[in-house]
Short mmCIF file of C-alpha atoms in Angstrom, two decimals:
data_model
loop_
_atom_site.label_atom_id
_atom_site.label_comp_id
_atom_site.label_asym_id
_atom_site.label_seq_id
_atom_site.Cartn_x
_atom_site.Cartn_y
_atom_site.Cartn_z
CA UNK A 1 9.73 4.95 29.05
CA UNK A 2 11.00 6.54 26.17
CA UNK A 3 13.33 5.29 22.76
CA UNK A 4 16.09 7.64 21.21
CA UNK A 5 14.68 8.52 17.95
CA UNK A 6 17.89 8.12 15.24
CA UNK A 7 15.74 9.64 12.37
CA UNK A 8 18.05 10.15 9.47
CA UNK A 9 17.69 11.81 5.94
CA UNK A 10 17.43 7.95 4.68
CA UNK A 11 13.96 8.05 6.12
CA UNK A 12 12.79 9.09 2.37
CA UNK A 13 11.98 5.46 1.55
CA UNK A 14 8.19 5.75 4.03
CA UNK A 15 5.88 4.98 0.85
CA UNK A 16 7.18 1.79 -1.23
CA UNK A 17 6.75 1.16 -4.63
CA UNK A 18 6.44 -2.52 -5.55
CA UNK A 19 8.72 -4.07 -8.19
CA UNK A 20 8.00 -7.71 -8.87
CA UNK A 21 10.83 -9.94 -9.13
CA UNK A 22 10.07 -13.72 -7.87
CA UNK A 23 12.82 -14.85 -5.59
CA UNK A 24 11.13 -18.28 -4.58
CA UNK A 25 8.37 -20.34 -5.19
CA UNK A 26 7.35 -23.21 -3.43
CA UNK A 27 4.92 -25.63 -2.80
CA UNK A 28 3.16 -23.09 -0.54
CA UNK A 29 3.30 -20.07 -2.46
CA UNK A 30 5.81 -17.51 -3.68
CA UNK A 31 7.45 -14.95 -2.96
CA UNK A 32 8.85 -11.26 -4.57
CA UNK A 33 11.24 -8.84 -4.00
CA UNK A 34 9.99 -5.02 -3.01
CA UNK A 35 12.69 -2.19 -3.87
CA UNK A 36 12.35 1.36 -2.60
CA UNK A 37 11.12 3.35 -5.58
CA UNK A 38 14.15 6.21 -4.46
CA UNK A 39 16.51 3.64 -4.30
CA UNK A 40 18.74 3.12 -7.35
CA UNK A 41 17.20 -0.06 -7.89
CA UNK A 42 14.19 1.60 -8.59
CA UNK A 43 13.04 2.89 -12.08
CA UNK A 44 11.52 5.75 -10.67
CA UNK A 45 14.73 6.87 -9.15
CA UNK A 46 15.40 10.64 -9.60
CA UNK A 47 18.77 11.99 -8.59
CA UNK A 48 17.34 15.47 -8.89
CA UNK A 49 15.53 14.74 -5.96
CA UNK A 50 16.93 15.45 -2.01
CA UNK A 51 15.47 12.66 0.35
CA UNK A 52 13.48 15.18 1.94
CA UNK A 53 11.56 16.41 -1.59
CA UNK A 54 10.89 12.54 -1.82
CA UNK A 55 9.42 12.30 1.69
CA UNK A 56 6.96 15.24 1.37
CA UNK A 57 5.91 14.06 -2.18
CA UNK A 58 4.95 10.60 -0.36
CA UNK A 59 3.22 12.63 2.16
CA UNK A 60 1.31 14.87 0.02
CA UNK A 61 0.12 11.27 -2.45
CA UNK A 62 -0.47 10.32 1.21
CA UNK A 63 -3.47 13.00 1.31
CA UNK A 64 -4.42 12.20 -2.43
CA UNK A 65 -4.63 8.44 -1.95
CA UNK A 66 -7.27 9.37 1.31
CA UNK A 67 -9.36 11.39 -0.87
CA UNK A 68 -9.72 8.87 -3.28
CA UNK A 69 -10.75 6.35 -0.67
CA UNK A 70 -13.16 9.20 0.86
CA UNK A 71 -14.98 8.89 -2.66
CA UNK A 72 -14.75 5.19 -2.56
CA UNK A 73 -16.70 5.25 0.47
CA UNK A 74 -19.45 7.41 -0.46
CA UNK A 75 -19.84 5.27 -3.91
CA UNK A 76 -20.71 1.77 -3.43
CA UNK A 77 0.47 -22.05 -0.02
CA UNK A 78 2.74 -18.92 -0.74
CA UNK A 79 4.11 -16.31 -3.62
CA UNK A 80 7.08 -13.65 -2.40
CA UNK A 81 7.63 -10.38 -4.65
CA UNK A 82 9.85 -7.28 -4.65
CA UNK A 83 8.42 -3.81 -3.37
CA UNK A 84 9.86 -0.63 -3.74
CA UNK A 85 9.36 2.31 -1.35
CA UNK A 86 7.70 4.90 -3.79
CA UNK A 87 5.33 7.97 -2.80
CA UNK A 88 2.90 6.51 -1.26
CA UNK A 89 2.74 3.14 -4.18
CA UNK A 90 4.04 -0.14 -5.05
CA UNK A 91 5.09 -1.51 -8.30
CA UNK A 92 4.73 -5.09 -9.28
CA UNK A 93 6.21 -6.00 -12.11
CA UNK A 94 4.71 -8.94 -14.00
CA UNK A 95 4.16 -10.21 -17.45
CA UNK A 96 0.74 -10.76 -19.55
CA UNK A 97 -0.10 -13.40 -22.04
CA UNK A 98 1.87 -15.77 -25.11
CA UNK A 99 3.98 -14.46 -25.60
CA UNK A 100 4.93 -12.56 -22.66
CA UNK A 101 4.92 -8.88 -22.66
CA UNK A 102 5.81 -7.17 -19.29
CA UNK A 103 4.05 -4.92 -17.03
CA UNK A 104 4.87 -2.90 -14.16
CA UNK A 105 1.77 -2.13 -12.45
CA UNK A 106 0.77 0.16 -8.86
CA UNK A 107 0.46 -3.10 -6.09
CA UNK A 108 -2.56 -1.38 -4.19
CA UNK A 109 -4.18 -2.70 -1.42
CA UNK A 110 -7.06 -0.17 -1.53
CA UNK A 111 -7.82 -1.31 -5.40
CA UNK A 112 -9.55 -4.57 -6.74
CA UNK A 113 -8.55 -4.97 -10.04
CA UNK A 114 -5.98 -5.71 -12.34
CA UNK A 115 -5.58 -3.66 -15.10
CA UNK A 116 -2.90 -2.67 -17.78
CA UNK A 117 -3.01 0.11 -20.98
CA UNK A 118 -3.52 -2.22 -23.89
CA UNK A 119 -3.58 -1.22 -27.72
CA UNK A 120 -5.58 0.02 -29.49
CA UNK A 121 -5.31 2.67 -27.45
CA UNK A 122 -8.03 5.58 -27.69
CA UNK A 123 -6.12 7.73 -24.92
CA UNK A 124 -3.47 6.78 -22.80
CA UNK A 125 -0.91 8.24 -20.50
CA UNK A 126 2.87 8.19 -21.60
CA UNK A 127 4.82 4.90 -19.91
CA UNK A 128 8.15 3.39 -20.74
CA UNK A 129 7.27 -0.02 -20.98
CA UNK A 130 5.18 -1.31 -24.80
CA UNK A 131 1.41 -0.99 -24.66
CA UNK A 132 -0.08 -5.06 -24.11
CA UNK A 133 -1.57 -5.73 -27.49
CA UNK A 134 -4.45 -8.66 -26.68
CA UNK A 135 -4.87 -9.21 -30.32
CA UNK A 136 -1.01 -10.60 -30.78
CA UNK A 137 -1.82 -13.26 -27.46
CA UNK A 138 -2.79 -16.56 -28.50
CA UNK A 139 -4.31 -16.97 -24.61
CA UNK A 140 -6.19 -14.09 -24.38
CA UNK A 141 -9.93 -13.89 -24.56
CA UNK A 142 -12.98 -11.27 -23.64
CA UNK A 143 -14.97 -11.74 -20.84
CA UNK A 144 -19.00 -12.51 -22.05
CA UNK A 145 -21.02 -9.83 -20.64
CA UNK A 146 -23.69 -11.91 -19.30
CA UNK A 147 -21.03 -13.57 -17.18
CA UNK A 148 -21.29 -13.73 -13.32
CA UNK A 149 -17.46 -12.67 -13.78
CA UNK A 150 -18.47 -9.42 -15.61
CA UNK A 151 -21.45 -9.02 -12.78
CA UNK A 152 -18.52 -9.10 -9.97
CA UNK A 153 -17.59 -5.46 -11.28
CA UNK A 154 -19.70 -2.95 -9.87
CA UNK A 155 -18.43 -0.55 -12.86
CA UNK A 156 -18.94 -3.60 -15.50
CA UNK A 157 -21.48 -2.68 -18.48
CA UNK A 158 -21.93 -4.24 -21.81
CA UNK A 159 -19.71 -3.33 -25.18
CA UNK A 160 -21.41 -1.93 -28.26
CA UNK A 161 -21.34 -5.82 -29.52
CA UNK A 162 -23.20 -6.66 -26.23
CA UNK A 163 -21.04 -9.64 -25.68
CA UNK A 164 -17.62 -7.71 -24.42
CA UNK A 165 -17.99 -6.82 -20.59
CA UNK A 166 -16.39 -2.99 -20.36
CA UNK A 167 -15.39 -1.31 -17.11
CA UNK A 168 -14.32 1.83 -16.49
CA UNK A 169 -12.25 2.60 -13.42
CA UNK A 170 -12.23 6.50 -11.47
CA UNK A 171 -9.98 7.86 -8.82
CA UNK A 172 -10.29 10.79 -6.47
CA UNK A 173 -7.68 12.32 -7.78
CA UNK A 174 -9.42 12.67 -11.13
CA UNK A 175 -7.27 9.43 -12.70
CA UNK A 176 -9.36 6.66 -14.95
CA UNK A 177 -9.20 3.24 -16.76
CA UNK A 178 -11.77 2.37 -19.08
CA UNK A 179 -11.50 -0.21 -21.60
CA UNK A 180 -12.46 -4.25 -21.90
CA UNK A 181 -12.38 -7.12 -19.13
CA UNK A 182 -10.42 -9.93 -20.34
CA UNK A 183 -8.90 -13.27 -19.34
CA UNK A 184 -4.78 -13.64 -19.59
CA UNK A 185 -2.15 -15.72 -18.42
CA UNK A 186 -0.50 -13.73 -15.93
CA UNK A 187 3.69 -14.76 -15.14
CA UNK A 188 5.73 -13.56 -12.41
CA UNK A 189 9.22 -13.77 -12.43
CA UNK A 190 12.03 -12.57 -14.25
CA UNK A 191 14.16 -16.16 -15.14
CA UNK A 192 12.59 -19.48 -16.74
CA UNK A 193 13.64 -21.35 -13.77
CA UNK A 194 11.83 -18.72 -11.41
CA UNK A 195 8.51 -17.76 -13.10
CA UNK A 196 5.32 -18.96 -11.69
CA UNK A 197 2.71 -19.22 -14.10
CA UNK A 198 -1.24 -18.63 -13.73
CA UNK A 199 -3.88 -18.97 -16.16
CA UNK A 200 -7.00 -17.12 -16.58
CA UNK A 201 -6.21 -14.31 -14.61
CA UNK A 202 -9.30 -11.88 -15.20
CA UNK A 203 -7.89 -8.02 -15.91
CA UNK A 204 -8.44 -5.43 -17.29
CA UNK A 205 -7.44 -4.37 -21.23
CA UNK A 206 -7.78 -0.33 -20.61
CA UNK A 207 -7.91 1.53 -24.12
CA UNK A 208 -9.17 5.21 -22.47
CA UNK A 209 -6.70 6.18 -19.62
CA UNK A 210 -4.96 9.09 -18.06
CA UNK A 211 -4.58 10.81 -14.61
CA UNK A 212 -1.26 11.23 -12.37
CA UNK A 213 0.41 7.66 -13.32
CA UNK A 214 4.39 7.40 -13.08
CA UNK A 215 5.17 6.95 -16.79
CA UNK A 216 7.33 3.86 -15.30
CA UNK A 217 4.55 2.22 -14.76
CA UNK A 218 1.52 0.72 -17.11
CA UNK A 219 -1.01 -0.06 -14.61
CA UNK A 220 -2.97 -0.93 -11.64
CA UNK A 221 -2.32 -4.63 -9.87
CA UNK A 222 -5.67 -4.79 -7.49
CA UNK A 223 -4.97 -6.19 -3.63
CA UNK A 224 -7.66 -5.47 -2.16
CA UNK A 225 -10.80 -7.97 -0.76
CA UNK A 226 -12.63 -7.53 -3.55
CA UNK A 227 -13.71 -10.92 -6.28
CA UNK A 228 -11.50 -9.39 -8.75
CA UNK A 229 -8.41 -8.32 -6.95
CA UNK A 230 -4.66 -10.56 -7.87
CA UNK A 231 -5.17 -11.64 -4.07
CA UNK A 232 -9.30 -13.25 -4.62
CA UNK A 233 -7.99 -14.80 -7.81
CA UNK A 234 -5.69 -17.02 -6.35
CA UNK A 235 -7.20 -16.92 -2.76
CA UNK A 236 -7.44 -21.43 -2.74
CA UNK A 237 -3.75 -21.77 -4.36
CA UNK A 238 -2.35 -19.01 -1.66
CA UNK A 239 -4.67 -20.56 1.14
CA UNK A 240 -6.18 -17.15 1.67
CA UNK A 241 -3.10 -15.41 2.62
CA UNK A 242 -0.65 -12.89 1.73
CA UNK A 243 2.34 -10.94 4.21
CA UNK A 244 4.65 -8.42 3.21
CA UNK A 245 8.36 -6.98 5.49
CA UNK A 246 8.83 -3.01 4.51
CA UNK A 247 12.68 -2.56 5.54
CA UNK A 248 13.63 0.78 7.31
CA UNK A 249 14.40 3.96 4.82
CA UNK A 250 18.16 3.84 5.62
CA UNK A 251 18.42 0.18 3.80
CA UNK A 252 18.23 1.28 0.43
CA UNK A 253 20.43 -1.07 -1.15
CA UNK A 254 17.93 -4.16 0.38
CA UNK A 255 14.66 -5.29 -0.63
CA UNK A 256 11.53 -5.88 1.03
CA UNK A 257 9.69 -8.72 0.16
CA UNK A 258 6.24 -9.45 -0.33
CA UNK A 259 5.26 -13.13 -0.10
CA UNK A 260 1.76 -14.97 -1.03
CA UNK A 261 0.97 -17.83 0.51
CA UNK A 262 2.22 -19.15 3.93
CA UNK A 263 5.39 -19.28 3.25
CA UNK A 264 6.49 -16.29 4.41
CA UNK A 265 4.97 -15.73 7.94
CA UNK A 266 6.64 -17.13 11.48
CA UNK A 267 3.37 -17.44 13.82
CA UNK A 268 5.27 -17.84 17.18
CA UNK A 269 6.31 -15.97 19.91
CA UNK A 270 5.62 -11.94 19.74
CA UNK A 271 2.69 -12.44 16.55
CA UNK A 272 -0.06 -10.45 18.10
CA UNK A 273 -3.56 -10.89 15.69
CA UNK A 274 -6.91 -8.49 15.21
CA UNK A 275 -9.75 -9.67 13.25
CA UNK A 276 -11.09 -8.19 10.03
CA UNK A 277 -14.36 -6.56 10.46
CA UNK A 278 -16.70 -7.00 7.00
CA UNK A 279 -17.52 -3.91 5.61
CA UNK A 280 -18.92 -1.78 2.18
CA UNK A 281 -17.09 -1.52 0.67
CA UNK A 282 -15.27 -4.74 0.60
CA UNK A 283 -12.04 -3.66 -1.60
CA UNK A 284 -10.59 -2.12 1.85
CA UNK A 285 -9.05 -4.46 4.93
CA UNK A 286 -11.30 -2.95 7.99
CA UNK A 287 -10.18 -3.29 11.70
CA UNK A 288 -10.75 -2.17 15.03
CA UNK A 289 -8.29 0.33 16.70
CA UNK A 290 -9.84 0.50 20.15
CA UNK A 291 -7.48 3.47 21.28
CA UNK A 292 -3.17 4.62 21.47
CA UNK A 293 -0.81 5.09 24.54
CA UNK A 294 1.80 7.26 24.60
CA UNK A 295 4.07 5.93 27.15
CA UNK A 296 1.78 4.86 29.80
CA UNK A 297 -1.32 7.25 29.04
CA UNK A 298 -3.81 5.35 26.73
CA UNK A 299 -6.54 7.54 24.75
CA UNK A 300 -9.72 5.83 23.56
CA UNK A 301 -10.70 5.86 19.73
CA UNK A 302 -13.09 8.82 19.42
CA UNK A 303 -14.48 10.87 16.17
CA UNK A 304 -17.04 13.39 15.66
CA UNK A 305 -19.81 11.00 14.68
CA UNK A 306 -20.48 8.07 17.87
CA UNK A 307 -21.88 5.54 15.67
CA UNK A 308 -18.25 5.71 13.87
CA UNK A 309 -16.34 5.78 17.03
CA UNK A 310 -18.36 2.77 18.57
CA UNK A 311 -18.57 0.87 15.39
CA UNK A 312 -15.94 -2.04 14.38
CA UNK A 313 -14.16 -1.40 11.28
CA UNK A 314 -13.43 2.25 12.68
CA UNK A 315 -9.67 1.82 10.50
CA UNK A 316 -8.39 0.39 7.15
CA UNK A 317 -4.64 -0.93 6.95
CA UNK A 318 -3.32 -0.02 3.54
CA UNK A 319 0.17 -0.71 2.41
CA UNK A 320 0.28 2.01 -0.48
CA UNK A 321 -0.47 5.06 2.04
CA UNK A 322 2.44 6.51 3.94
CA UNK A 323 0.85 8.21 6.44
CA UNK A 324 -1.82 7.44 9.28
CA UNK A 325 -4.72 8.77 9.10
CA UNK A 326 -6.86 9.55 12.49
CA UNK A 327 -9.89 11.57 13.42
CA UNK A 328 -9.05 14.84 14.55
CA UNK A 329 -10.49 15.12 17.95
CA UNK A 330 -8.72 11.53 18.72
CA UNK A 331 -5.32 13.06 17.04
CA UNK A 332 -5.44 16.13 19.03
CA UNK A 333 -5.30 13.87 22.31
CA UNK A 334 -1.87 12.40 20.75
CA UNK A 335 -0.74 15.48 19.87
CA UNK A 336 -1.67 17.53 23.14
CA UNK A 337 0.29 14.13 25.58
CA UNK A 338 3.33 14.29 22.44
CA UNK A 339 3.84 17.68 22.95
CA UNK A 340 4.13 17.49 27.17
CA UNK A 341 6.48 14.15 26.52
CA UNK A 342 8.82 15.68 24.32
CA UNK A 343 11.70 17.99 25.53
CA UNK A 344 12.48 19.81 22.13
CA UNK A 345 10.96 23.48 20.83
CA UNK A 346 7.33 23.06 18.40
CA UNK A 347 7.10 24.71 15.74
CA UNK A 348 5.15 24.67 12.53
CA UNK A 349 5.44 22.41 9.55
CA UNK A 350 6.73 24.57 6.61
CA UNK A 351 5.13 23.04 4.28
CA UNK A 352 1.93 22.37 5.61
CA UNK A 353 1.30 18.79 5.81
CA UNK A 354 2.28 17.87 9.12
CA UNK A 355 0.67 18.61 12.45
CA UNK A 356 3.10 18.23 15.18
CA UNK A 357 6.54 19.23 14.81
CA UNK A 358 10.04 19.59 16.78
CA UNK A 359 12.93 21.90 15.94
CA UNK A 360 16.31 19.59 16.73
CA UNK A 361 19.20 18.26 14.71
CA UNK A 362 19.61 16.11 16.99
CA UNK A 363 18.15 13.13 17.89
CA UNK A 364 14.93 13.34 20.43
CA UNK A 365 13.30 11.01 23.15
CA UNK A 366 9.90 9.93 22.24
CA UNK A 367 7.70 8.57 24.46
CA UNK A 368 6.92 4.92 23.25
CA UNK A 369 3.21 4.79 20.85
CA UNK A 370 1.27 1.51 21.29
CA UNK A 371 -1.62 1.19 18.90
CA UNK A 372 -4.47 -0.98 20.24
CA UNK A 373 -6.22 -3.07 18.22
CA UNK A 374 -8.70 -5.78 19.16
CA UNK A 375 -6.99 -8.17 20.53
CA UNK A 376 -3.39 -6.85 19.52
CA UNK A 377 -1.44 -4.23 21.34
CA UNK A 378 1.14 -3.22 18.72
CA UNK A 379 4.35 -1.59 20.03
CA UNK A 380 5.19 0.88 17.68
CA UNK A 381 9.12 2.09 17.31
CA UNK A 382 9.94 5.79 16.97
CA UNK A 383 10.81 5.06 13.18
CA UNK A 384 7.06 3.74 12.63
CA UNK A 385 5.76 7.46 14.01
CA UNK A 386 8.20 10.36 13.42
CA UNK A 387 10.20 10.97 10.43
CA UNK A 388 12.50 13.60 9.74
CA UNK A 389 11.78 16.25 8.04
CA UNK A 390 14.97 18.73 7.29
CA UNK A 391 17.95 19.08 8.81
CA UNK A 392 16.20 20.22 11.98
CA UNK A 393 12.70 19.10 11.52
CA UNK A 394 11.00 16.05 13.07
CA UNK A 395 7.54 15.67 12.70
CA UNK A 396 4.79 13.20 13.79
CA UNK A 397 3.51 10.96 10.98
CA UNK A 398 0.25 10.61 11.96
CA UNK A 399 -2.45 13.32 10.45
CA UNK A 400 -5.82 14.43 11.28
CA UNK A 401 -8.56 12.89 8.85
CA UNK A 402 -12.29 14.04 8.86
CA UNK A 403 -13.59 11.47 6.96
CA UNK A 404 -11.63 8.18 7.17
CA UNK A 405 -8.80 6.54 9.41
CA UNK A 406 -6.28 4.76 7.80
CA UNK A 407 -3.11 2.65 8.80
CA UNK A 408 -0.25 3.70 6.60
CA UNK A 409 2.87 1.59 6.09
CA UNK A 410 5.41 3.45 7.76
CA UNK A 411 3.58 2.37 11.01
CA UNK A 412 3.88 -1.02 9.93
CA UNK A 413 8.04 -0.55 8.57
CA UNK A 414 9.71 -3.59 10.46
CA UNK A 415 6.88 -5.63 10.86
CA UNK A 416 6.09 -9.11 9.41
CA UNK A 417 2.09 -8.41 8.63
CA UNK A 418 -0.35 -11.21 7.13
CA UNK A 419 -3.16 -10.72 6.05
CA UNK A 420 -5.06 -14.37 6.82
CA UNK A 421 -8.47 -13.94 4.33
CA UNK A 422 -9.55 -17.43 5.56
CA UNK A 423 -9.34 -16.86 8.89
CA UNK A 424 -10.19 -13.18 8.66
CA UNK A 425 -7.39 -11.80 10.69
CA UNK A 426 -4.36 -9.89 9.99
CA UNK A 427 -1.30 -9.92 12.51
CA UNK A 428 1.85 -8.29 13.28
CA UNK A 429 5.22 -10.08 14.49
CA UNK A 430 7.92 -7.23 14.96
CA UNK A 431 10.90 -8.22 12.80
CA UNK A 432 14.39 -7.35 11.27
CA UNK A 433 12.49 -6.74 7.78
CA UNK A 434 16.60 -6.98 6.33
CA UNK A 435 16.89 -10.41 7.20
CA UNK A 436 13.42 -11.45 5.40
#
């Protein structure tokens, strides 16, 4: 059975930047708006840009974001916010301590901490918003370095006074944070009558920083599973839960929403759910794809190394990476059934980052892609697995990866997904992402 594939130039949006502005808050959590980061909402918007420079920029931070995790690896009630489709990030945009000062940070799933540039600042990348200046908040205070909060941080160490904890923060991309862990009142939302305010947030006060940061934004706000991470801060006041909607590329003039807490998932009919599978390290949301059909043809998981193909936890689902990453023996399979399904010429990628292509300006059949997870088949639409590419380029959006499989989000673009920490699950409900 096949779907018409209507991939239009408005596919640009695939990786989202997060801006945080609270919409609702209730008893049960709270909720934010997400806008595209190449939508005119966005404060990363460049008009310079064609939607299909924006799309291979998300692609290629795509790659950058998996290296980063490669190194990882080898190393050891409800809240609703805005996200914006950026390349391959999210932006949150908050404010820190009394008074206020705002911050627009990177939302990012694969990260566990929160941190911000803060004055005085030894080295720091150039960013529109002011520096956070701890010494001119009347709530902020240093965490002790003997603390079991400063012994959470695997990167923690002791200040020159030994009683300031210090981190410092690397990427794979050759980006860092270094500077003082803190405690702040943390406030989201944009009016007084729609902030919701939390105390003693632990982040991080970074006075040595640089790398490949969008000079819109100031920082990192940490997602991931990890003690420190926005998400294990409030984990009892959100009951252990957090689900975002990523609207389709074409909407650019409506937001996605991200929502903490349980207000903003509909468990009935169609919610399909896969368990998390505990793994080091524990920043990263591990499950268990057991294999993908394309139309009726179903390929089983496989990679190089057994004891990775057999294992559970064999994928991470991360919400700042555009792309999917898969191991290249199990990608060729897709690839080798793609190519016999589709009824258009191949050709090569121009530009190098994509495996499968099809020359047509016009629109193609694709066979239908299921994604099988334990316990949860996952129909997958033909916007969730080819995007295109030029005028008459499509391409498939999932890539070969030798070292680590990941779940981007434009698999998961109109798709209610909650991550459930208590129960240790994360599910998928197909949805009109517009109309959440």
């Amino acid at each position: 059975m096949a779907a018409a594939l209507r991939i239009k130039t408005l596919i640009s949006t695939l990786s989202v930047i997060l801006l945080l502005t609270l919409t609702e808050a209730t008893n049960s959590g709270f909720t934010v708006d997400l806008i595209k980061r190449d939508s005119t909402l966005s404060p990363l918007y460049n008009s310079s840009h064609t939607h299909f420079d924006r799309l291979y920029n998300a692609f290629a931070r795509s790659v950058s974001r998996a290296n980063r995790f490669k190194q990882s690896l080898q190393s050891k009630s409800s809240i609703q916010s805005n996200v914006i489709a950026n390349d391959g990030e999210y932006l949150i945009k908050i404010s820190l301590g009394t008074p206020a000062i705002e911050v627009l940070g990177i939302a990012d799933t694969g990260s566990d901490l929160i941190w911000t540039q803060c004055e005085p600042c030894e080295k720091c990348y150039k960013q529109d918003l002011p520096l956070f200046d701890p010494q001119q908040s009347s709530t902020y205070g240093n965490v002790p370095c003997n603390s079991s909060t400063c012994k959470a941080l695997d990167t923690a160490s002791c200040g020159t006074d030994k009683n300031t904890c210090q981190y410092s923060y690397s990427y794979g991309d050759q980006s860092f944070s270094n500077g003082d862990l803190g405690v702040e009142t943390l406030t989201i939302g944009l009016t007084t009558s729609h902030q919701v305010t939390l105390q003693n947030i632990v982040f991080g006060c970074g006075h040595n920083n640089d790398g490949t940061f969008a000079e819109a934004g100031s920082g990192i706000i940490g997602l991931g599973g990890g003690p420190l991470s926005l998400v294990s801060q409030l984990h009892n006041s959100i009951r252990g839960k957090f689900s975002y909607c990523l609207v389709p590329t074409e909407n650019s003039n409506v937001t996605s929403k991200i929502n903490f807490g349980d207000n903003g998932f509909d468990s009935g009919n169609g919610v399909v759910s896969t368990p998390m599978v505990a793994k080091d390290p524990s920043t990263f949301y591990y499950l268990t794809l057991e294999g993908i059909s394309v139309g009726n043809k179903r390929f089983a998981y496989k990679a190089s190394s057994k004891a990775v193909a057999s294992n559970e936890g064999n994928i991470i689902i991360d919400s700042g990476t555009t792309l999917t990453f898969l191991p290249p023996e199990f990608h060729a399979d897709l690839v080798s059934a793609l190519e016999k399904a589709i009824d258009a010429e191949r050709v090569h990628d121009p530009r190098g980052v994509l495996s499968l292509c099809f020359r047509s300006k016009d629109d193609i059949d694709v066979p239908i892609i299921t994604a099988h997870f334990t316990g949860a088949d996952v129909k997958l639409k033909p916007i969730n697995t080819f995007a295109r590419m030029d005028d008459d380029l499509v391409c498939f959006s999932m890539i070969p990866s030798e070292s680590l499989a990941i779940y981007g989000n434009l698999a998961q673009i109109n798709f209610l997904v909650e991550y459930d920490l208590k129960a240790k699950k994360v599910s998928f409900l197909p949805a009109d992402c517009t109309k959440h």
